[in-house]
Structure formats: C-alpha cells, structure tokens
Amino acid sequence: MPELAEVEYYRKQWLPALNQTVTSVHLNSDKRVFRGLDCAALKQNLVHEKFIESLVHGKQLCLRFGDSHWLGVHLGMTGRMQVLQAGELPAKHDHLIIRMDSNLSLVFSDARMFGRILYSNHYLQPDWWAHRPPEILSPEYNFERVDAYFNRRTKSPVKAVLLVQEFFPGVGNWMADEILWRSRILPFRKCGKINMRERIELYKRIREVSEDAIRVIGSDWGRPPENWLFNHRWKSGGICPQTGKPLSRAKVGGRTSCWSPSWQS
DNA sequence: CTATTTGTTTATCC
DNA sequence: AGGATAAACAAATA
C-alpha cells in the first residue's frame, strides 16, 4: 500500500537502529526483490558499517551505511519495513534481514515482491538516488512545472498522469483519486482538455493532499478523517462525503479509480 | 475457482 | 523520438 506518506512511515520504523553497526546480513538471492543486484557484495560489504542516515524521496528510500554504502528500498505494492527485537524470528516474507550490534534487526518484507532492493558501494551517489525529480513539497516545485507536465500528456487521462513518478513523486492510486475528488475533476478527463482554472486547482490539491497524507499517515499511520474520499473509496457501495450520493468505480489508466459523479465533472 | 489489489517495467503500437 | 496502452510480475484476500 505504500505511497508518499506510507513510505515515510516505514522509513521511521528503522530509526531505532540509527548509529548502530551491522553485524551480519541475511537474504535469499533467488527472491525477486533482489533482481539485478550483487547480493554477495551486499552481504559482505555492509558488515561493520554504521547505519548513519535514512532518507526518502517520493516512494524511494535511501539508507546510508558508513561513508560509501547506499541501500535503496522500494516497497512496491506490499513492501514493509520493521525492526525485530533480539530473539524475534523472521516471518515468511521477510526477505532482507540486517542484524545490528544492538541485537536489533532491520527487516524488509514483501509478499508480492513487486518491491526492490538496490545497493551501491561508492563515495558518489548511485544513479538511482542522484537522478531525482523535484519533490512536490520542495521549494523548486511550482505550478509552471505541473502545467508543463499536462502539456506533455495531452491525450492521457489525468488520473494516469498523476501516477507518473517523474512528475508527481510519491503519488499513488489513493492519493490520485483524492486529489481529483478534491479538485472536482473526473479521472478520465484528458489532460489537454483541462483548462487553466482547473490546472491551478489541481496544483493546489496535489500539494494539499501530500501535506495531509504526511501529517495524518506519515507519523503514526492514523486513520484519515471521514470527510476525505479515502475512507469511502475502497469498497463498492461507498458514498461521496460531499454529496451523500453513490461513488463510481472503474479502471482508468489501467488502475481501479473511484470518483463521485455528483461532485466531479 | 475467479476476480481483485495503495506499483513499476517492458513490449508494442502509433 | 516520444507518447499511449496493455501485459507481466506474485501472493493474499474476498
């Protein structure tokens, strides 16, 4: 389920082991989450290194060890991160276990294995961390960028474009539906047909939903207020919190989308 | 047994 | 060349 705020929530789960040192790394290199990775290098080189920094950018996590070890974690659809106390045993889908000198263990789990582990041992930033688009809540993000993104995808449904990570880092399926619902714009509208007033509204709601998600979910995975679309969109039979009328669901841009026909146009 | 899932990559067509 | 679309990946859940 990880989007912007859920990824931040999971980043925090490893913080109890910050400034501790790796004693061993356990993994099964056959698992799909390690595709393309030099698992032997990860297992050997991370030992004796200190966990010094924990960063997040959109849905991408970057964990730094020592002065040249970069561990990337992408949570995919069902990825999770947690810390195991001494004596606690790994579970079925725990694919990467990093034991620390405190006897805590950092654990990455992922049932569906759409997630991915990345690793680089170099003083310079690896490509997967160096090449990042501006984050939605950063100072360099602005309306002109968003306007330009829509102009590059004029024939795509706006829902599909909101899911492009290069444009809207961290936005996932529920955030995109929430943004469109708050902007009162239907998900299948083509970007080229969205006028300036609507684009300005979308830009504001993109930032608003990102802030709200971080505040409500990113800290302790709290349940969002009932006046968000969030709590009503998951199952069919949901009701629009604005109009009290039924919500609609259908695939838009390849993803199940939920909208309120009595509210969005 | 069938259909569905909060994500990304790859192939293919335009 | 770049945009648009669908399939593939894998396991749990309803």
PDB file of C-alpha atoms (C1' of nucleotides) in Angstrom:
ATOM      1  CA  MET A   1       0.000   0.000   0.000  1.00  0.00           C
ATOM      2  CA  PRO A   2       2.929   2.360   0.148  1.00  0.00           C
ATOM      3  CA  GLU A   3       2.582   5.879  -1.263  1.00  0.00           C
ATOM      4  CA  LEU A   4       4.336   9.048  -0.137  1.00  0.00           C
ATOM      5  CA  ALA A   5       3.168   9.014   3.479  1.00  0.00           C
ATOM      6  CA  GLU A   6       3.237   5.245   3.972  1.00  0.00           C
ATOM      7  CA  VAL A   7       6.833   5.159   2.706  1.00  0.00           C
ATOM      8  CA  GLU A   8       7.743   7.850   5.240  1.00  0.00           C
ATOM      9  CA  TYR A   9       6.015   5.826   7.940  1.00  0.00           C
ATOM     10  CA  TYR A  10       8.101   2.758   7.081  1.00  0.00           C
ATOM     11  CA  ARG A  11      11.312   4.844   6.929  1.00  0.00           C
ATOM     12  CA  LYS A  12      10.733   5.742  10.564  1.00  0.00           C
ATOM     13  CA  GLN A  13      10.417   2.096  11.557  1.00  0.00           C
ATOM     14  CA  TRP A  14      14.152   1.571  11.088  1.00  0.00           C
ATOM     15  CA  LEU A  15      15.206   4.665  13.087  1.00  0.00           C
ATOM     16  CA  PRO A  16      15.670   2.773  16.394  1.00  0.00           C
ATOM     17  CA  ALA A  17      18.789   1.245  14.804  1.00  0.00           C
ATOM     18  CA  LEU A  18      20.309   4.541  13.640  1.00  0.00           C
ATOM     19  CA  ASN A  19      24.017   4.910  14.561  1.00  0.00           C
ATOM     20  CA  GLN A  20      24.302   1.186  15.263  1.00  0.00           C
ATOM     21  CA  THR A  21      26.677  -1.127  13.377  1.00  0.00           C
ATOM     22  CA  VAL A  22      25.849  -4.058  11.085  1.00  0.00           C
ATOM     23  CA  THR A  23      26.976  -7.461  12.327  1.00  0.00           C
ATOM     24  CA  SER A  24      25.501  -9.663   9.561  1.00  0.00           C
ATOM     25  CA  VAL A  25      23.214  -9.588   6.535  1.00  0.00           C
ATOM     26  CA  HIS A  26      20.780 -12.386   5.730  1.00  0.00           C
ATOM     27  CA  LEU A  27      18.970 -12.794   2.427  1.00  0.00           C
ATOM     28  CA  ASN A  28      17.959 -15.300  -0.242  1.00  0.00           C
ATOM     29  CA  SER A  29      19.329 -14.017  -3.538  1.00  0.00           C
ATOM     30  CA  ASP A  30      16.726 -16.023  -5.511  1.00  0.00           C
ATOM     31  CA  LYS A  31      13.942 -13.720  -4.356  1.00  0.00           C
ATOM     32  CA  ARG A  32      12.654 -11.356  -6.985  1.00  0.00           C
ATOM     33  CA  VAL A  33      13.148  -8.277  -4.785  1.00  0.00           C
ATOM     34  CA  PHE A  34      16.917  -8.684  -5.372  1.00  0.00           C
ATOM     35  CA  ARG A  35      16.653  -8.812  -9.189  1.00  0.00           C
ATOM     36  CA  GLY A  36      19.761  -7.369 -10.826  1.00  0.00           C
ATOM     37  CA  LEU A  37      21.579  -6.994  -7.502  1.00  0.00           C
ATOM     38  CA  ASP A  38      25.031  -8.224  -6.467  1.00  0.00           C
ATOM     39  CA  CYS A  39      23.815  -9.949  -3.309  1.00  0.00           C
ATOM     40  CA  ALA A  40      27.255 -11.261  -2.358  1.00  0.00           C
ATOM     41  CA  ALA A  41      28.643  -7.717  -2.303  1.00  0.00           C
ATOM     42  CA  LEU A  42      25.757  -6.526  -0.154  1.00  0.00           C
ATOM     43  CA  LYS A  43      26.186  -9.374   2.339  1.00  0.00           C
ATOM     44  CA  GLN A  44      29.952  -8.934   2.655  1.00  0.00           C
ATOM     45  CA  ASN A  45      30.439  -5.181   2.391  1.00  0.00           C
ATOM     46  CA  LEU A  46      27.732  -3.932   4.718  1.00  0.00           C
ATOM     47  CA  VAL A  47      29.151  -5.763   7.744  1.00  0.00           C
ATOM     48  CA  HIS A  48      30.948  -3.494  10.265  1.00  0.00           C
ATOM     49  CA  GLU A  49      29.365  -0.395   8.702  1.00  0.00           C
ATOM     50  CA  LYS A  50      27.334   2.064  10.739  1.00  0.00           C
ATOM     51  CA  PHE A  51      23.741   2.983   9.816  1.00  0.00           C
ATOM     52  CA  ILE A  52      24.189   6.748   9.525  1.00  0.00           C
ATOM     53  CA  GLU A  53      21.290   8.220   7.579  1.00  0.00           C
ATOM     54  CA  SER A  54      17.765   7.466   6.454  1.00  0.00           C
ATOM     55  CA  LEU A  55      16.288   9.403   3.516  1.00  0.00           C
ATOM     56  CA  VAL A  56      13.104   9.306   1.468  1.00  0.00           C
ATOM     57  CA  HIS A  57      12.178  10.788  -1.900  1.00  0.00           C
ATOM     58  CA  GLY A  58       8.693  10.089  -3.194  1.00  0.00           C
ATOM     59  CA  LYS A  59       8.384   6.308  -2.943  1.00  0.00           C
ATOM     60  CA  GLN A  60      12.153   5.714  -2.985  1.00  0.00           C
ATOM     61  CA  LEU A  61      14.045   5.090   0.249  1.00  0.00           C
ATOM     62  CA  CYS A  62      17.789   5.526   0.694  1.00  0.00           C
ATOM     63  CA  LEU A  63      19.554   4.108   3.747  1.00  0.00           C
ATOM     64  CA  ARG A  64      23.199   5.062   4.174  1.00  0.00           C
ATOM     65  CA  PHE A  65      25.831   2.944   5.936  1.00  0.00           C
ATOM     66  CA  GLY A  66      29.374   4.135   6.629  1.00  0.00           C
ATOM     67  CA  ASP A  67      30.678   6.670   4.125  1.00  0.00           C
ATOM     68  CA  SER A  68      30.143   4.773   0.863  1.00  0.00           C
ATOM     69  CA  HIS A  69      27.283   2.283   1.237  1.00  0.00           C
ATOM     70  CA  TRP A  70      23.878   3.159  -0.264  1.00  0.00           C
ATOM     71  CA  LEU A  71      20.967   0.791   0.325  1.00  0.00           C
ATOM     72  CA  GLY A  72      17.860   1.508  -1.745  1.00  0.00           C
ATOM     73  CA  VAL A  73      14.439   0.177  -0.798  1.00  0.00           C
ATOM     74  CA  HIS A  74      11.357   0.396  -2.971  1.00  0.00           C
ATOM     75  CA  LEU A  75       8.295  -1.055  -1.298  1.00  0.00           C
ATOM     76  CA  GLY A  76       6.343  -1.913  -4.450  1.00  0.00           C
ATOM     77  CA  MET A  77       2.753  -2.870  -3.694  1.00  0.00           C
ATOM     78  CA  THR A  78       3.122  -4.809  -0.434  1.00  0.00           C
ATOM     79  CA  GLY A  79       6.561  -3.940   0.921  1.00  0.00           C
ATOM     80  CA  ARG A  80       7.051  -3.266   4.651  1.00  0.00           C
ATOM     81  CA  MET A  81       9.894  -2.343   6.976  1.00  0.00           C
ATOM     82  CA  GLN A  82      10.193  -3.093  10.645  1.00  0.00           C
ATOM     83  CA  VAL A  83      12.696  -3.696  13.421  1.00  0.00           C
ATOM     84  CA  LEU A  84      12.885  -7.077  15.122  1.00  0.00           C
ATOM     85  CA  GLN A  85      13.921  -7.270  18.762  1.00  0.00           C
ATOM     86  CA  ALA A  86      16.563  -9.790  19.840  1.00  0.00           C
ATOM     87  CA  GLY A  87      15.083 -13.287  19.751  1.00  0.00           C
ATOM     88  CA  GLU A  88      12.166 -12.448  17.447  1.00  0.00           C
ATOM     89  CA  LEU A  89      12.060 -14.758  14.449  1.00  0.00           C
ATOM     90  CA  PRO A  90      11.684 -13.651  10.834  1.00  0.00           C
ATOM     91  CA  ALA A  91       8.363 -14.395   9.123  1.00  0.00           C
ATOM     92  CA  LYS A  92       7.508 -15.934   5.782  1.00  0.00           C
ATOM     93  CA  HIS A  93       8.003 -12.884   3.556  1.00  0.00           C
ATOM     94  CA  ASP A  94      10.955 -11.289   5.382  1.00  0.00           C
ATOM     95  CA  HIS A  95      13.477 -11.154   2.516  1.00  0.00           C
ATOM     96  CA  LEU A  96      16.251  -8.957   3.890  1.00  0.00           C
ATOM     97  CA  ILE A  97      17.426  -9.051   7.499  1.00  0.00           C
ATOM     98  CA  ILE A  98      20.256  -6.804   8.692  1.00  0.00           C
ATOM     99  CA  ARG A  99      21.423  -7.640  12.189  1.00  0.00           C
ATOM    100  CA  MET A 100      22.871  -4.794  14.224  1.00  0.00           C
ATOM    101  CA  ASP A 101      25.292  -4.837  17.152  1.00  0.00           C
ATOM    102  CA  SER A 102      22.451  -3.860  19.477  1.00  0.00           C
ATOM    103  CA  ASN A 103      20.753  -7.181  18.587  1.00  0.00           C
ATOM    104  CA  LEU A 104      18.005  -5.295  16.793  1.00  0.00           C
ATOM    105  CA  SER A 105      17.438  -6.438  13.210  1.00  0.00           C
ATOM    106  CA  LEU A 106      16.317  -4.303  10.278  1.00  0.00           C
ATOM    107  CA  VAL A 107      13.765  -6.274   8.238  1.00  0.00           C
ATOM    108  CA  PHE A 108      12.345  -5.696   4.765  1.00  0.00           C
ATOM    109  CA  SER A 109       9.267  -7.791   3.910  1.00  0.00           C
ATOM    110  CA  ASP A 110       7.254  -8.030   0.710  1.00  0.00           C
ATOM    111  CA  ALA A 111       4.655 -10.707  -0.038  1.00  0.00           C
ATOM    112  CA  ARG A 112       4.081  -9.914  -3.703  1.00  0.00           C
ATOM    113  CA  MET A 113       7.706  -8.972  -4.368  1.00  0.00           C
ATOM    114  CA  PHE A 114       6.979  -6.042  -6.638  1.00  0.00           C
ATOM    115  CA  GLY A 115       9.337  -4.149  -4.351  1.00  0.00           C
ATOM    116  CA  ARG A 116      13.060  -3.917  -4.922  1.00  0.00           C
ATOM    117  CA  ILE A 117      16.357  -3.689  -3.078  1.00  0.00           C
ATOM    118  CA  LEU A 118      19.177  -1.591  -4.552  1.00  0.00           C
ATOM    119  CA  TYR A 119      22.775  -1.345  -3.379  1.00  0.00           C
ATOM    120  CA  SER A 120      25.812   0.694  -4.319  1.00  0.00           C
ATOM    121  CA  ASN A 121      29.256   0.847  -2.743  1.00  0.00           C
ATOM    122  CA  HIS A 122      30.779   4.128  -3.881  1.00  0.00           C
ATOM    123  CA  TYR A 123      31.551   7.514  -2.415  1.00  0.00           C
ATOM    124  CA  LEU A 124      29.373   9.217  -5.021  1.00  0.00           C
ATOM    125  CA  GLN A 125      25.579   8.950  -5.090  1.00  0.00           C
ATOM    126  CA  PRO A 126      24.315   6.000  -7.164  1.00  0.00           C
ATOM    127  CA  ASP A 127      22.260   6.869 -10.258  1.00  0.00           C
ATOM    128  CA  TRP A 128      19.005   5.717  -8.662  1.00  0.00           C
ATOM    129  CA  TRP A 129      19.437   8.323  -5.939  1.00  0.00           C
ATOM    130  CA  ALA A 130      21.207  11.112  -7.842  1.00  0.00           C
ATOM    131  CA  HIS A 131      18.600  11.456 -10.595  1.00  0.00           C
ATOM    132  CA  ARG A 132      15.562  12.633  -8.713  1.00  0.00           C
ATOM    133  CA  PRO A 133      12.777  14.916  -9.912  1.00  0.00           C
ATOM    134  CA  PRO A 134      11.839  17.784  -7.561  1.00  0.00           C
ATOM    135  CA  GLU A 135       9.577  16.713  -4.723  1.00  0.00           C
ATOM    136  CA  ILE A 136       6.046  18.083  -4.617  1.00  0.00           C
ATOM    137  CA  LEU A 137       6.575  19.933  -1.335  1.00  0.00           C
ATOM    138  CA  SER A 138      10.050  21.264  -2.190  1.00  0.00           C
ATOM    139  CA  PRO A 139      10.694  24.972  -2.980  1.00  0.00           C
ATOM    140  CA  GLU A 140      11.604  24.282  -6.627  1.00  0.00           C
ATOM    141  CA  TYR A 141       8.250  22.652  -7.343  1.00  0.00           C
ATOM    142  CA  ASN A 142       5.758  25.111  -8.832  1.00  0.00           C
ATOM    143  CA  PHE A 143       2.666  25.487 -10.975  1.00  0.00           C
ATOM    144  CA  GLU A 144       4.649  26.036 -14.174  1.00  0.00           C
ATOM    145  CA  ARG A 145       6.118  22.553 -13.882  1.00  0.00           C
ATOM    146  CA  VAL A 146       2.723  20.945 -13.395  1.00  0.00           C
ATOM    147  CA  ASP A 147       1.315  22.917 -16.320  1.00  0.00           C
ATOM    148  CA  ALA A 148       4.199  21.654 -18.489  1.00  0.00           C
ATOM    149  CA  TYR A 149       3.572  18.043 -17.389  1.00  0.00           C
ATOM    150  CA  PHE A 150      -0.048  18.258 -18.539  1.00  0.00           C
ATOM    151  CA  ASN A 151       1.093  19.734 -21.848  1.00  0.00           C
ATOM    152  CA  ARG A 152       3.343  16.711 -22.404  1.00  0.00           C
ATOM    153  CA  ARG A 153       0.480  14.245 -21.863  1.00  0.00           C
ATOM    154  CA  THR A 154      -2.458  15.939 -23.535  1.00  0.00           C
ATOM    155  CA  LYS A 155      -4.082  12.692 -24.696  1.00  0.00           C
ATOM    156  CA  SER A 156      -3.755  10.777 -21.424  1.00  0.00           C
ATOM    157  CA  PRO A 157      -6.402  10.669 -18.726  1.00  0.00           C
ATOM    158  CA  VAL A 158      -5.416  12.986 -15.888  1.00  0.00           C
ATOM    159  CA  LYS A 159      -5.575  10.056 -13.446  1.00  0.00           C
ATOM    160  CA  ALA A 160      -2.827   8.236 -15.361  1.00  0.00           C
ATOM    161  CA  VAL A 161      -0.612  11.334 -15.432  1.00  0.00           C
ATOM    162  CA  LEU A 162      -0.916  11.882 -11.672  1.00  0.00           C
ATOM    163  CA  LEU A 163       0.634   8.425 -11.243  1.00  0.00           C
ATOM    164  CA  VAL A 164       3.783   9.273 -13.255  1.00  0.00           C
ATOM    165  CA  GLN A 165       6.540   9.323 -10.619  1.00  0.00           C
ATOM    166  CA  GLU A 166       8.799  11.554 -12.715  1.00  0.00           C
ATOM    167  CA  PHE A 167       6.115  14.259 -12.452  1.00  0.00           C
ATOM    168  CA  PHE A 168       4.437  13.591  -9.095  1.00  0.00           C
ATOM    169  CA  PRO A 169       6.893  11.663  -6.895  1.00  0.00           C
ATOM    170  CA  GLY A 170       5.087   9.720  -4.195  1.00  0.00           C
ATOM    171  CA  VAL A 171       1.565   9.979  -5.606  1.00  0.00           C
ATOM    172  CA  GLY A 172      -0.143   6.591  -5.852  1.00  0.00           C
ATOM    173  CA  ASN A 173      -3.611   5.322  -6.569  1.00  0.00           C
ATOM    174  CA  TRP A 174      -5.444   6.557  -3.487  1.00  0.00           C
ATOM    175  CA  MET A 175      -3.707   9.947  -3.478  1.00  0.00           C
ATOM    176  CA  ALA A 176      -4.530  10.490  -7.164  1.00  0.00           C
ATOM    177  CA  ASP A 177      -8.210   9.733  -6.563  1.00  0.00           C
ATOM    178  CA  GLU A 178      -8.210  12.008  -3.505  1.00  0.00           C
ATOM    179  CA  ILE A 179      -6.584  14.873  -5.466  1.00  0.00           C
ATOM    180  CA  LEU A 180      -9.112  14.568  -8.310  1.00  0.00           C
ATOM    181  CA  TRP A 181     -12.063  14.348  -5.952  1.00  0.00           C
ATOM    182  CA  ARG A 182     -10.972  17.460  -4.028  1.00  0.00           C
ATOM    183  CA  SER A 183     -10.380  19.251  -7.344  1.00  0.00           C
ATOM    184  CA  ARG A 184     -13.824  18.160  -8.585  1.00  0.00           C
ATOM    185  CA  ILE A 185     -12.305  16.764 -11.802  1.00  0.00           C
ATOM    186  CA  LEU A 186     -13.228  13.386 -13.326  1.00  0.00           C
ATOM    187  CA  PRO A 187     -10.293  10.929 -13.553  1.00  0.00           C
ATOM    188  CA  PHE A 188     -10.800  10.054 -17.222  1.00  0.00           C
ATOM    189  CA  ARG A 189     -10.641  13.674 -18.436  1.00  0.00           C
ATOM    190  CA  LYS A 190      -7.824  14.126 -20.982  1.00  0.00           C
ATOM    191  CA  CYS A 191      -5.065  16.474 -19.754  1.00  0.00           C
ATOM    192  CA  GLY A 192      -5.325  18.570 -22.897  1.00  0.00           C
ATOM    193  CA  LYS A 193      -8.952  19.355 -22.078  1.00  0.00           C
ATOM    194  CA  ILE A 194      -8.254  20.605 -18.575  1.00  0.00           C
ATOM    195  CA  ASN A 195      -8.354  24.406 -18.513  1.00  0.00           C
ATOM    196  CA  MET A 196      -6.157  26.846 -16.619  1.00  0.00           C
ATOM    197  CA  ARG A 197      -8.558  27.337 -13.716  1.00  0.00           C
ATOM    198  CA  GLU A 198      -8.769  23.564 -13.245  1.00  0.00           C
ATOM    199  CA  ARG A 199      -4.999  23.153 -13.510  1.00  0.00           C
ATOM    200  CA  ILE A 200      -4.452  25.733 -10.775  1.00  0.00           C
ATOM    201  CA  GLU A 201      -6.974  23.921  -8.592  1.00  0.00           C
ATOM    202  CA  LEU A 202      -5.229  20.585  -9.247  1.00  0.00           C
ATOM    203  CA  TYR A 203      -1.839  22.087  -8.356  1.00  0.00           C
ATOM    204  CA  LYS A 204      -3.194  23.309  -5.021  1.00  0.00           C
ATOM    205  CA  ARG A 205      -4.828  19.968  -4.210  1.00  0.00           C
ATOM    206  CA  ILE A 206      -1.733  17.978  -5.182  1.00  0.00           C
ATOM    207  CA  ARG A 207       0.222  19.888  -2.550  1.00  0.00           C
ATOM    208  CA  GLU A 208      -2.621  19.785  -0.053  1.00  0.00           C
ATOM    209  CA  VAL A 209      -3.113  16.009  -0.267  1.00  0.00           C
ATOM    210  CA  SER A 210       0.663  15.464   0.016  1.00  0.00           C
ATOM    211  CA  GLU A 211       0.780  17.588   3.188  1.00  0.00           C
ATOM    212  CA  ASP A 212      -2.334  15.970   4.650  1.00  0.00           C
ATOM    213  CA  ALA A 213      -1.072  12.461   3.937  1.00  0.00           C
ATOM    214  CA  ILE A 214       2.299  13.089   5.577  1.00  0.00           C
ATOM    215  CA  ARG A 215       0.657  14.648   8.634  1.00  0.00           C
ATOM    216  CA  VAL A 216      -2.054  12.018   9.165  1.00  0.00           C
ATOM    217  CA  ILE A 217      -0.453   8.806   7.889  1.00  0.00           C
ATOM    218  CA  GLY A 218       3.290   9.503   7.777  1.00  0.00           C
ATOM    219  CA  SER A 219       3.795   9.845  11.511  1.00  0.00           C
ATOM    220  CA  ASP A 220       1.738   7.030  13.020  1.00  0.00           C
ATOM    221  CA  TRP A 221      -0.498   5.639  10.240  1.00  0.00           C
ATOM    222  CA  GLY A 222      -3.551   7.351  11.654  1.00  0.00           C
ATOM    223  CA  ARG A 223      -6.949   6.898  10.026  1.00  0.00           C
ATOM    224  CA  PRO A 224      -7.806   9.887   7.831  1.00  0.00           C
ATOM    225  CA  PRO A 225     -10.899  11.988   8.676  1.00  0.00           C
ATOM    226  CA  GLU A 226     -14.260  10.846   7.343  1.00  0.00           C
ATOM    227  CA  ASN A 227     -14.515  13.918   5.099  1.00  0.00           C
ATOM    228  CA  TRP A 228     -11.697  12.610   2.874  1.00  0.00           C
ATOM    229  CA  LEU A 229     -12.560  10.332  -0.031  1.00  0.00           C
ATOM    230  CA  PHE A 230     -10.001   7.912   1.432  1.00  0.00           C
ATOM    231  CA  ASN A 231     -12.306   6.055   3.816  1.00  0.00           C
ATOM    232  CA  HIS A 232     -15.070   5.635   1.258  1.00  0.00           C
ATOM    233  CA  ARG A 233     -13.258   4.583  -1.897  1.00  0.00           C
ATOM    234  CA  TRP A 234     -12.115   1.049  -1.175  1.00  0.00           C
ATOM    235  CA  LYS A 235     -15.263  -0.979  -1.469  1.00  0.00           C
ATOM    236  CA  SER A 236     -18.057  -0.693  -3.952  1.00  0.00           C
ATOM    237  CA  GLY A 237     -21.157   0.858  -2.408  1.00  0.00           C
ATOM    238  CA  GLY A 238     -19.245   3.828  -0.985  1.00  0.00           C
ATOM    239  CA  ILE A 239     -20.886   7.215  -0.555  1.00  0.00           C
ATOM    240  CA  CYS A 240     -19.431  10.615  -1.525  1.00  0.00           C
ATOM    241  CA  PRO A 241     -18.677  12.551   1.689  1.00  0.00           C
ATOM    242  CA  GLN A 242     -19.677  15.779  -0.076  1.00  0.00           C
ATOM    243  CA  THR A 243     -22.985  14.854  -1.706  1.00  0.00           C
ATOM    244  CA  GLY A 244     -24.029  11.662   0.073  1.00  0.00           C
ATOM    245  CA  LYS A 245     -24.603  10.039  -3.301  1.00  0.00           C
ATOM    246  CA  PRO A 246     -23.008   6.804  -4.579  1.00  0.00           C
ATOM    247  CA  LEU A 247     -19.403   6.695  -5.783  1.00  0.00           C
ATOM    248  CA  SER A 248     -18.427   5.113  -9.114  1.00  0.00           C
ATOM    249  CA  ARG A 249     -15.532   2.763  -9.752  1.00  0.00           C
ATOM    250  CA  ALA A 250     -13.828   1.743 -12.978  1.00  0.00           C
ATOM    251  CA  LYS A 251     -10.387   1.227 -14.454  1.00  0.00           C
ATOM    252  CA  VAL A 252      -8.777   4.449 -15.667  1.00  0.00           C
ATOM    253  CA  GLY A 253      -5.223   4.369 -16.969  1.00  0.00           C
ATOM    254  CA  GLY A 254      -5.037   0.701 -16.008  1.00  0.00           C
ATOM    255  CA  ARG A 255      -5.844   1.299 -12.337  1.00  0.00           C
ATOM    256  CA  THR A 256      -9.066   0.998 -10.391  1.00  0.00           C
ATOM    257  CA  SER A 257     -10.315   4.516  -9.822  1.00  0.00           C
ATOM    258  CA  CYS A 258     -13.069   5.885  -7.648  1.00  0.00           C
ATOM    259  CA  TRP A 259     -14.932   9.137  -8.203  1.00  0.00           C
ATOM    260  CA  SER A 260     -18.129  10.925  -7.323  1.00  0.00           C
ATOM    261  CA  PRO A 261     -20.321  11.587 -10.407  1.00  0.00           C
ATOM    262  CA  SER A 262     -22.433  14.008  -8.389  1.00  0.00           C
ATOM    263  CA  TRP A 263     -19.380  16.074  -7.381  1.00  0.00           C
ATOM    264  CA  GLN A 264     -16.762  15.821 -10.153  1.00  0.00           C
ATOM    265  CA  SER A 265     -17.094  16.924 -13.770  1.00  0.00           C
TER     266      SER A 265
ATOM    267  C1'  DC B   1     -12.342 -21.218  -8.875  1.00  0.00           C
ATOM    268  C1'  DT B   2     -12.455 -16.351 -10.152  1.00  0.00           C
ATOM    269  C1'  DA B   3     -11.586 -11.684  -9.571  1.00  0.00           C
ATOM    270  C1'  DT B   4      -9.213  -8.125  -7.201  1.00  0.00           C
ATOM    271  C1'  DT B   5      -5.143  -5.461  -5.170  1.00  0.00           C
ATOM    272  C1'  DT B   6      -2.261   1.597  -2.316  1.00  0.00           C
ATOM    273  C1'  DG B   7       3.444  -0.268  -8.305  1.00  0.00           C
ATOM    274  C1'  DT B   8       6.784  -0.412 -11.858  1.00  0.00           C
ATOM    275  C1'  DT B   9       8.954  -2.217 -16.067  1.00  0.00           C
ATOM    276  C1'  DT B  10       8.803  -3.820 -20.625  1.00  0.00           C
ATOM    277  C1'  DA B  11       6.943  -4.560 -25.094  1.00  0.00           C
ATOM    278  C1'  DT B  12       4.288  -2.946 -28.784  1.00  0.00           C
ATOM    279  C1'  DC B  13       1.847   0.057 -31.500  1.00  0.00           C
ATOM    280  C1'  DC B  14       1.077   4.724 -33.052  1.00  0.00           C
TER     281       DC B  14
ATOM    282  C1'  DA C   1      11.551  10.156 -30.783  1.00  0.00           C
ATOM    283  C1'  DG C   2       8.271  10.168 -27.771  1.00  0.00           C
ATOM    284  C1'  DG C   3       3.524   9.178 -26.283  1.00  0.00           C
ATOM    285  C1'  DA C   4      -0.175   5.805 -25.190  1.00  0.00           C
ATOM    286  C1'  DT C   5      -1.592   1.283 -23.776  1.00  0.00           C
ATOM    287  C1'  DA C   6      -1.567  -3.371 -22.031  1.00  0.00           C
ATOM    288  C1'  DA C   7       0.698  -7.225 -20.174  1.00  0.00           C
ATOM    289  C1'  DA C   8       3.731  -9.199 -16.842  1.00  0.00           C
ATOM    290  C1'  DC C   9       5.380  -9.865 -12.309  1.00  0.00           C
ATOM    291  C1'  DA C  10       3.377 -12.783  -7.363  1.00  0.00           C
ATOM    292  C1'  DA C  11       0.721 -13.780  -3.397  1.00  0.00           C
ATOM    293  C1'  DA C  12      -3.035 -12.798  -0.369  1.00  0.00           C
ATOM    294  C1'  DT C  13      -7.791 -11.953   0.116  1.00  0.00           C
ATOM    295  C1'  DA C  14     -12.802 -11.898  -0.850  1.00  0.00           C
TER     296       DA C  14
END
